[in-house]
């Protein structure tokens, strides 16, 4: 069922066409929009041929693009940046928008200072030869409103035109095709009659083809992508709409709207958007197959068939749940002496290093001969299938639409039967009697933004930039002392057993502190930790690992799943030896 098919003119082409007219010869055109540098420079060149001086800049992360495109960095010694403060933005909003500037300028003293509210960065550049340059970098933004009416300050297109006599003809916000596409999607969904009962659909397919930028920065795993940003903003904005529609609070993870799938692709022309409601497709039977090489050498996420093959090879007593779309949630229980642990991965299916880490740990434990554990290496197979589909076009994106289940909820927060995937957990707990759940997770390996909804990802502001590998330990009342001993022991062993982990964390934490204006979690043995007493978890102890793995490959992926494996082994040994 089609809900929308619409085309939007490319803003850069429209501006170029408008100001190539002879009447504008001698004019000066400045524009900010969501396009890559090559397209912007090509448009500038076309206007120059018509006698118009044009400068098109990025409305997305304007300070970073200023340093990439306009600053002479040879001999640059220091950069003092006074960033905007605004009543409708968090204090760290513009220091995060400036991320990862400090790492982009490794030999430059960068000083970030709070400034005024006029939406400019005031920049002072000092060079080795004594030169000092003062300039202002415009950060075009407009105030809008979130689903609940909260004011949001968001980047926007902007056009500033002076005619040949120097008179200002235009100076104001412009809605680019990037913004128009987003608004058309949100308005279409908000205006559709969804009914009163969850889920509201099987699949909400949103296909967008539009211009933009997608490039890697020479800083760790950082990329700048307007396509990824639109995917994230569409997905979470629609989740917020359905939370509101169902009467739930913002951020409620029990919501079951159905599967929301933004498929955002590059197209160098007019923007196109198509929205449709689709049924779930039939699921092909799974044929287990072992990987070609040892898991310790694995450089990319496993296929579902490989996960099945690895689980089967462990032996033990197999158990199984079934996902909403009909995929198997495969588990095994390996009997042994002493207390059991429950090991799981990919509750959030775009967090894939934990799958390999869980399987590697299970293999190592089984080889010892006295293992006692229940394992579900991939808890969310529907999300995992969507992750692999979307990864074909954008392999490095975080792809949060694949985070939750095909029902649209977080399986750990599922509220009622049918439990589908969560039934796997219920079986694991009942079979094993485990009181420790080692739950392997990940988070974005590069900056996470929602540029058209206030820039920072609402309800996830703490996760917007990487801060190394860290651990979260949740425990029931009365388990606090055992929880403290467990996390002290695990961090000690990880710091000793994983070469480079403490240094990796230190590098990411230093950059996090500089741009996020906060310290984040407590640090124990070089590893950030958070300990929380709660009765939300089903088992008395829940150790949650968080590696920035969305979405990494190669040596970084190997490092990620090695850290995950060592976390399981350390926690299992400590727990089984008695806390």
XYZ file of C-alpha atoms in Angstrom:
579
model
C 0.000 0.000 0.000
C 1.573 3.259 -1.136
C 1.431 6.209 1.281
C 3.608 8.678 -0.621
C 5.528 9.112 -3.868
C 7.051 12.529 -4.341
C 9.972 14.298 -6.008
C 11.762 17.412 -4.750
C 13.928 19.743 -6.811
C 17.598 19.764 -5.912
C 18.204 22.988 -3.990
C 21.753 23.449 -5.272
C 20.544 23.208 -8.878
C 17.672 25.614 -8.200
C 19.974 28.215 -6.654
C 22.511 27.857 -9.450
C 19.860 28.205 -12.149
C 18.258 31.235 -10.482
C 21.472 33.248 -10.132
C 22.942 32.467 -13.550
C 20.471 34.965 -15.030
C 22.196 38.056 -16.527
C 20.498 40.327 -14.003
C 22.660 38.807 -11.243
C 26.064 39.422 -12.867
C 28.340 40.918 -10.219
C 26.264 39.521 -7.350
C 27.676 37.642 -4.360
C 25.804 34.463 -3.374
C 26.443 32.566 -0.140
C 24.506 29.396 0.549
C 24.514 26.667 3.174
C 23.005 23.267 2.401
C 23.393 19.511 2.915
C 25.654 18.712 -0.051
C 29.198 17.435 -0.511
C 32.133 19.674 -1.369
C 32.490 18.473 -4.969
C 28.908 19.360 -5.884
C 29.143 22.690 -4.080
C 32.368 23.662 -5.841
C 30.993 22.639 -9.235
C 28.003 24.938 -8.680
C 30.345 27.766 -7.662
C 32.291 27.310 -10.896
C 29.130 27.438 -13.012
C 28.066 30.680 -11.361
C 31.544 32.156 -11.785
C 31.157 31.691 -15.544
C 28.031 33.855 -15.293
C 29.899 36.577 -13.420
C 28.523 35.675 -10.003
C 30.780 35.142 -6.989
C 29.371 32.183 -5.077
C 30.385 30.280 -1.976
C 28.348 27.239 -1.021
C 29.094 25.735 2.377
C 27.861 22.783 4.395
C 24.951 23.413 6.753
C 25.908 20.129 8.443
C 28.878 20.440 10.835
C 29.881 23.860 9.445
C 32.909 24.363 11.698
C 34.436 21.010 10.740
C 33.898 21.773 7.055
C 35.414 25.242 7.527
C 38.650 23.679 8.766
C 38.576 20.982 6.077
C 37.821 23.314 3.165
C 38.899 26.860 3.986
C 41.670 26.925 6.588
C 45.346 26.866 5.636
C 46.629 24.345 8.156
C 50.318 24.639 7.209
C 52.076 26.289 10.128
C 48.899 26.529 12.189
C 49.874 26.583 15.860
C 46.630 27.280 17.696
C 42.920 27.696 17.113
C 40.665 29.387 19.640
C 37.004 28.672 18.986
C 34.208 30.467 20.799
C 31.147 28.308 20.184
C 27.499 29.440 20.343
C 25.283 28.972 23.365
C 21.546 28.964 22.759
C 18.551 28.773 25.068
C 17.035 25.911 23.045
C 20.176 23.748 22.894
C 22.246 21.909 25.470
C 25.522 23.618 26.382
C 27.462 20.833 24.667
C 25.432 21.006 21.443
C 27.955 23.050 19.463
C 31.068 21.441 20.957
C 29.654 18.123 19.766
C 28.813 19.624 16.373
C 32.513 20.617 16.256
C 33.583 16.996 16.891
C 36.184 15.656 16.091
C 37.997 18.952 15.457
C 40.564 18.467 18.218
C 41.638 15.126 16.731
C 41.579 16.553 13.189
C 44.245 19.052 14.287
C 46.634 16.831 16.279
C 49.560 19.289 16.248
C 47.427 22.357 16.949
C 46.410 23.718 20.337
C 42.607 23.850 20.076
C 40.777 25.803 22.744
C 36.975 25.566 22.861
C 35.320 28.389 24.805
C 31.680 29.259 25.398
C 30.575 32.242 23.332
C 27.444 34.187 22.492
C 23.996 33.151 21.262
C 24.171 34.523 17.719
C 24.859 31.186 15.964
C 28.420 31.915 14.913
C 31.678 30.285 15.857
C 34.261 33.030 16.495
C 37.618 31.598 15.420
C 41.125 32.926 16.025
C 43.907 31.171 14.109
C 47.542 31.686 15.085
C 50.446 30.609 12.862
C 54.098 29.855 13.519
C 55.182 32.937 11.557
C 53.204 35.196 13.881
C 50.136 35.682 11.700
C 46.796 35.824 13.468
C 43.495 35.544 11.631
C 40.124 36.287 13.197
C 37.037 35.026 11.412
C 33.437 34.014 12.027
C 31.841 30.748 10.927
C 28.071 30.864 10.535
C 26.084 27.927 11.924
C 22.661 28.261 10.261
C 19.937 26.924 12.545
C 16.223 27.358 13.121
C 14.051 26.614 16.139
C 11.408 23.940 15.637
C 9.477 21.659 17.964
C 9.740 18.005 18.908
C 6.744 15.660 18.974
C 5.992 16.723 22.547
C 6.382 20.441 21.816
C 9.903 20.799 23.214
C 11.806 23.494 21.255
C 14.637 22.126 19.100
C 17.461 24.067 17.476
C 18.348 22.340 14.202
C 20.654 23.009 11.241
C 18.952 24.480 8.181
C 19.659 25.630 4.673
C 20.405 29.329 4.353
C 20.767 31.761 1.452
C 22.448 35.181 1.560
C 22.576 37.254 -1.645
C 24.010 40.707 -2.340
C 23.460 42.285 -5.745
C 26.170 43.968 -7.817
C 25.739 47.184 -5.814
C 26.222 45.331 -2.530
C 22.611 45.572 -1.395
C 21.286 42.557 0.515
C 18.497 40.923 -1.509
C 18.097 37.722 0.511
C 19.353 36.628 3.925
C 17.357 33.895 5.594
C 16.661 30.243 6.222
C 15.795 28.096 3.205
C 14.212 24.667 3.308
C 16.466 22.436 1.223
C 15.346 19.222 -0.432
C 17.055 17.353 2.425
C 14.725 19.036 4.904
C 11.692 18.782 2.611
C 12.135 15.029 2.241
C 12.330 14.615 6.005
C 9.286 16.781 6.610
C 7.241 14.982 3.945
C 7.992 11.609 5.567
C 7.109 12.804 9.055
C 3.941 14.582 7.931
C 2.759 11.585 5.903
C 3.141 9.251 8.864
C 1.612 11.691 11.348
C -1.433 12.272 9.155
C -2.167 8.605 8.396
C -4.993 6.909 10.369
C -3.090 4.157 12.190
C -5.802 2.786 14.408
C -5.671 2.173 18.126
C -3.803 -1.112 18.554
C -0.152 -2.077 18.202
C 1.370 -3.195 15.914
C 0.112 -0.788 13.259
C 1.816 -2.496 10.296
C 4.245 -5.249 9.375
C 6.823 -3.145 7.505
C 6.857 0.602 6.916
C 9.249 0.914 3.954
C 10.731 4.368 3.341
C 12.947 4.657 0.270
C 14.780 7.940 -0.255
C 17.177 8.832 -3.073
C 18.848 12.228 -2.767
C 22.133 14.142 -2.996
C 24.411 14.481 -0.004
C 27.801 13.665 1.433
C 29.370 10.509 2.805
C 33.102 10.481 3.495
C 35.626 9.236 6.028
C 37.586 11.560 8.272
C 41.241 10.803 9.105
C 40.225 10.170 12.722
C 39.697 6.616 13.951
C 36.361 5.281 12.574
C 34.778 8.697 11.980
C 32.635 9.369 8.927
C 30.460 12.324 7.935
C 27.283 11.183 6.209
C 24.069 13.073 5.576
C 22.566 9.776 4.388
C 23.257 8.055 7.690
C 22.040 11.120 9.589
C 18.749 11.096 7.662
C 18.287 7.365 8.323
C 18.743 7.980 12.042
C 16.517 11.040 12.157
C 13.674 9.450 10.194
C 13.763 6.255 12.239
C 13.787 7.821 15.696
C 11.381 10.623 14.777
C 8.839 8.049 13.634
C 9.384 5.987 16.777
C 8.635 9.133 18.784
C 5.477 9.695 16.765
C 4.206 6.189 17.454
C 5.128 6.471 21.134
C 2.969 9.596 21.258
C 0.191 7.959 19.201
C 0.047 4.978 21.560
C 0.076 7.140 24.687
C 3.535 6.016 25.758
C 6.293 8.252 27.092
C 9.065 9.381 24.763
C 11.771 6.742 24.501
C 9.523 3.845 25.608
C 11.198 0.657 24.339
C 8.149 -1.551 24.766
C 6.366 0.109 21.834
C 5.456 -2.326 19.027
C 4.588 -0.235 15.955
C 5.986 -2.718 13.430
C 9.257 -2.603 11.511
C 10.271 0.907 10.365
C 12.803 0.733 7.507
C 14.393 3.938 6.192
C 16.471 2.999 3.118
C 18.447 6.147 2.252
C 20.623 6.169 -0.892
C 22.761 8.615 -2.818
C 21.304 10.098 -6.004
C 22.855 13.125 -7.707
C 19.670 14.724 -8.959
C 16.173 15.550 -7.795
C 15.303 13.925 -4.477
C 12.723 11.128 -4.455
C 10.789 9.624 -1.581
C 8.504 6.580 -1.571
C 6.633 5.301 1.479
C 4.664 2.071 1.502
C 3.198 -0.490 3.862
C 4.372 -4.009 3.088
C 3.751 -7.465 4.531
C 6.602 -9.502 5.949
C 8.364 -11.501 3.246
C 8.586 -15.297 3.548
C 11.694 -16.462 5.416
C 13.941 -19.012 3.734
C 14.976 -22.032 5.815
C 18.344 -21.661 7.526
C 21.105 -24.044 6.420
C 23.845 -24.038 9.083
C 27.376 -23.634 7.723
C 30.666 -23.258 9.570
C 32.840 -20.238 8.747
C 35.806 -20.838 6.450
C 38.341 -19.603 9.011
C 38.644 -19.591 12.812
C 36.473 -17.018 14.548
C 39.583 -15.385 16.024
C 40.397 -14.179 12.494
C 36.905 -12.943 11.652
C 37.036 -9.453 10.112
C 33.330 -8.805 9.463
C 29.938 -9.790 10.925
C 28.876 -13.417 10.621
C 26.050 -14.518 8.369
C 23.030 -16.095 10.051
C 23.951 -19.495 8.608
C 27.439 -19.226 10.105
C 26.018 -18.362 13.513
C 23.789 -21.430 13.289
C 26.752 -23.583 12.287
C 28.863 -22.385 15.205
C 26.062 -22.914 17.731
C 25.434 -26.438 16.438
C 29.147 -27.275 16.634
C 29.176 -26.481 20.352
C 26.887 -29.413 21.060
C 24.937 -29.311 24.293
C 21.166 -29.341 24.650
C 19.649 -27.225 21.901
C 16.695 -24.957 22.592
C 14.927 -22.524 20.326
C 12.482 -19.645 20.160
C 10.930 -18.227 17.000
C 11.051 -14.592 15.915
C 8.070 -12.542 14.760
C 9.043 -13.134 11.121
C 9.609 -16.849 11.692
C 13.383 -17.058 12.078
C 14.886 -19.401 14.683
C 16.441 -17.926 17.822
C 19.047 -20.596 18.434
C 20.290 -21.504 21.892
C 22.330 -24.242 23.479
C 22.802 -25.357 27.067
C 26.164 -26.920 27.900
C 25.901 -28.831 31.170
C 28.705 -28.896 33.693
C 29.644 -28.599 37.355
C 29.230 -25.444 39.396
C 27.008 -22.444 38.763
C 25.909 -21.630 35.213
C 26.066 -18.326 33.367
C 23.870 -17.064 30.538
C 25.724 -15.524 27.569
C 23.959 -13.542 24.843
C 24.709 -11.268 21.904
C 22.897 -9.060 19.382
C 19.875 -8.135 21.486
C 20.362 -5.041 19.337
C 21.122 -6.570 15.972
C 23.375 -3.825 14.605
C 25.817 -4.525 17.464
C 27.611 -7.481 15.915
C 30.972 -7.892 17.651
C 29.193 -9.512 20.581
C 27.960 -12.352 18.374
C 31.493 -13.402 17.490
C 32.729 -12.689 21.011
C 30.009 -14.859 22.561
C 30.747 -17.746 20.204
C 34.509 -17.501 20.742
C 34.006 -17.475 24.510
C 31.633 -20.442 24.340
C 34.167 -22.392 22.287
C 36.924 -21.613 24.798
C 34.744 -22.573 27.759
C 33.615 -25.810 26.123
C 37.214 -26.802 25.399
C 38.021 -26.640 29.126
C 35.728 -29.566 29.827
C 33.992 -28.114 32.886
C 31.864 -25.464 31.218
C 28.349 -24.696 32.405
C 26.471 -22.094 30.395
C 23.452 -21.271 28.280
C 24.128 -19.360 25.071
C 22.067 -17.362 22.591
C 24.636 -15.783 20.285
C 22.118 -13.801 18.219
C 18.926 -12.881 20.067
C 17.297 -10.765 17.354
C 17.478 -12.570 13.990
C 14.871 -10.367 12.267
C 16.852 -7.256 13.108
C 20.035 -9.047 12.053
C 18.544 -9.834 8.642
C 17.573 -6.183 8.168
C 21.047 -5.080 9.261
C 22.632 -7.235 6.568
C 20.185 -5.951 3.950
C 20.915 -2.300 4.728
C 24.643 -2.928 5.125
C 24.905 -3.866 1.445
C 24.509 -0.183 0.549
C 26.033 1.502 3.599
C 28.495 -0.910 5.228
C 29.918 1.587 7.733
C 26.650 3.157 8.891
C 25.231 2.414 12.343
C 21.820 1.451 10.872
C 19.700 1.784 13.983
C 16.534 0.706 12.161
C 17.903 -2.824 12.613
C 18.463 -2.321 16.344
C 15.053 -3.530 17.498
C 12.819 -6.461 16.569
C 10.451 -6.775 13.619
C 7.696 -5.707 16.019
C 9.636 -2.500 16.591
C 10.364 -3.087 20.279
C 13.486 -3.872 22.244
C 13.122 -7.582 22.981
C 14.404 -7.132 26.538
C 11.504 -4.733 27.178
C 8.754 -6.905 25.664
C 5.737 -6.566 27.898
C 3.400 -9.451 27.119
C 2.871 -12.674 25.188
C 3.487 -13.708 22.517
C 7.096 -13.263 23.597
C 8.690 -14.568 20.374
C 12.456 -13.841 20.687
C 12.314 -13.167 24.407
C 11.096 -16.704 24.975
C 14.682 -17.746 24.227
C 15.794 -15.919 27.359
C 13.033 -17.491 29.391
C 14.174 -20.948 28.286
C 17.838 -20.178 28.960
C 17.060 -19.028 32.490
C 14.844 -22.018 33.249
C 17.220 -24.626 31.820
C 20.435 -23.304 33.333
C 19.403 -21.725 36.620
C 21.950 -19.000 35.871
C 22.062 -15.932 38.101
C 24.553 -13.994 35.957
C 23.652 -12.735 32.473
C 26.631 -11.619 30.364
C 24.959 -9.488 27.718
C 27.283 -8.350 24.917
C 26.420 -5.028 23.289
C 27.918 -2.313 21.126
C 27.327 1.317 20.246
C 28.274 3.704 17.415
C 31.941 3.758 16.407
C 31.546 7.285 15.056
C 29.406 10.324 15.774
C 25.652 9.758 15.965
C 23.455 12.721 15.013
C 19.871 13.693 14.263
C 20.472 16.965 12.420
C 16.848 17.868 11.720
C 15.649 17.172 15.275
C 17.997 19.192 17.438
C 21.221 17.495 16.251
C 21.846 15.398 19.379
C 20.032 12.020 19.440
C 17.210 12.531 21.910
C 17.250 10.114 24.886
C 20.677 8.889 23.719
C 22.767 12.047 24.217
C 25.336 10.114 26.259
C 26.043 7.890 23.247
C 26.591 10.526 20.576
C 30.390 10.081 20.300
C 32.641 7.122 21.198
C 34.145 6.867 24.670
C 35.920 3.525 24.456
C 34.902 0.089 25.690
C 32.946 0.176 28.917
C 30.880 -2.000 31.209
C 27.469 -1.574 32.810
C 26.597 -3.813 35.748
C 23.007 -3.986 36.939
C 22.158 -5.901 40.082
C 19.168 -6.726 42.234
C 18.885 -5.335 45.782
C 21.218 -7.259 48.086
C 23.700 -8.090 45.327
C 25.720 -4.865 45.489
C 28.856 -6.282 47.111
C 29.048 -9.180 44.660
C 28.477 -6.773 41.787
C 31.381 -4.578 42.937
C 33.722 -7.570 43.259
C 32.700 -8.827 39.839
C 33.338 -5.589 37.985
C 36.601 -4.936 39.827
C 37.825 -8.372 38.842
C 36.642 -8.166 35.246
C 38.249 -4.774 34.639
C 41.512 -5.929 36.224
C 41.659 -8.987 33.975
C 40.685 -7.105 30.828
C 43.344 -4.464 31.423
C 45.905 -7.258 31.815
C 44.697 -9.711 29.154
C 43.837 -7.417 26.223
C 46.893 -5.549 24.911
C 46.061 -2.009 23.860
C 42.613 -1.825 25.490
C 43.521 0.704 28.177
C 45.326 2.868 25.613
C 42.381 2.612 23.190
C 40.031 3.756 25.940
C 42.318 6.597 26.991
C 42.441 8.007 23.455
C 38.681 7.909 22.980
C 37.933 9.208 26.470
C 40.251 12.184 26.001
C 38.398 13.233 22.849
C 35.020 12.510 24.475
C 35.828 14.709 27.468
C 36.990 17.576 25.244
C 33.896 17.654 23.031
C 31.129 16.325 25.326
C 32.038 18.643 28.228
C 31.535 15.817 30.719
C 33.480 12.929 32.185
C 30.967 10.179 31.441
C 31.255 7.116 33.692
C 33.657 6.313 36.513
C 36.850 4.650 35.303
C 38.148 1.452 36.896
C 41.466 -0.019 35.723
C 41.289 2.105 32.581
C 37.742 0.970 31.738
C 34.646 3.158 32.234
C 32.038 1.455 34.425
C 28.539 2.087 35.679
C 26.933 0.093 38.497
C 23.179 0.350 39.028
C 20.812 -1.300 41.502
C 17.548 -2.244 39.781
C 14.991 -5.022 39.683
C 14.422 -4.515 35.934
C 16.740 -7.355 34.946
C 15.402 -10.880 35.249
C 18.611 -12.294 36.751
C 20.262 -10.883 39.887
C 23.439 -9.887 38.024
C 23.559 -8.504 34.485
C 26.950 -7.521 33.058
C 26.513 -5.476 29.874
C 29.502 -4.820 27.648
C 29.621 -1.841 25.283
C 32.206 -1.731 22.494
C 32.015 0.981 19.783
C 31.394 -1.483 16.957
C 28.681 0.160 14.777
C 29.908 -0.621 12.157
C 33.570 -1.649 12.064
C 35.581 -4.178 10.082
C 39.062 -5.635 9.795
C 41.506 -5.287 12.671
C 39.087 -3.145 14.677
C 36.378 -5.822 14.399
C 38.853 -8.485 15.564
C 39.839 -6.266 18.479
C 36.161 -5.712 19.302
C 35.178 -9.376 19.447
C 38.386 -10.243 21.312
C 37.438 -7.746 24.023
C 33.923 -9.212 24.089
C 35.277 -12.764 24.410
C 37.687 -11.809 27.195
C 34.836 -10.095 29.043
C 32.831 -13.324 29.047
C 35.795 -15.433 30.126
C 36.775 -13.078 32.937
C 33.226 -12.719 34.256
C 32.580 -16.455 34.050
C 35.779 -17.366 35.907
C 35.163 -14.824 38.650
C 31.512 -15.742 39.084
C 32.167 -19.488 39.165
C 35.009 -19.091 41.665
C 32.608 -17.438 44.107
C 32.138 -13.734 44.707
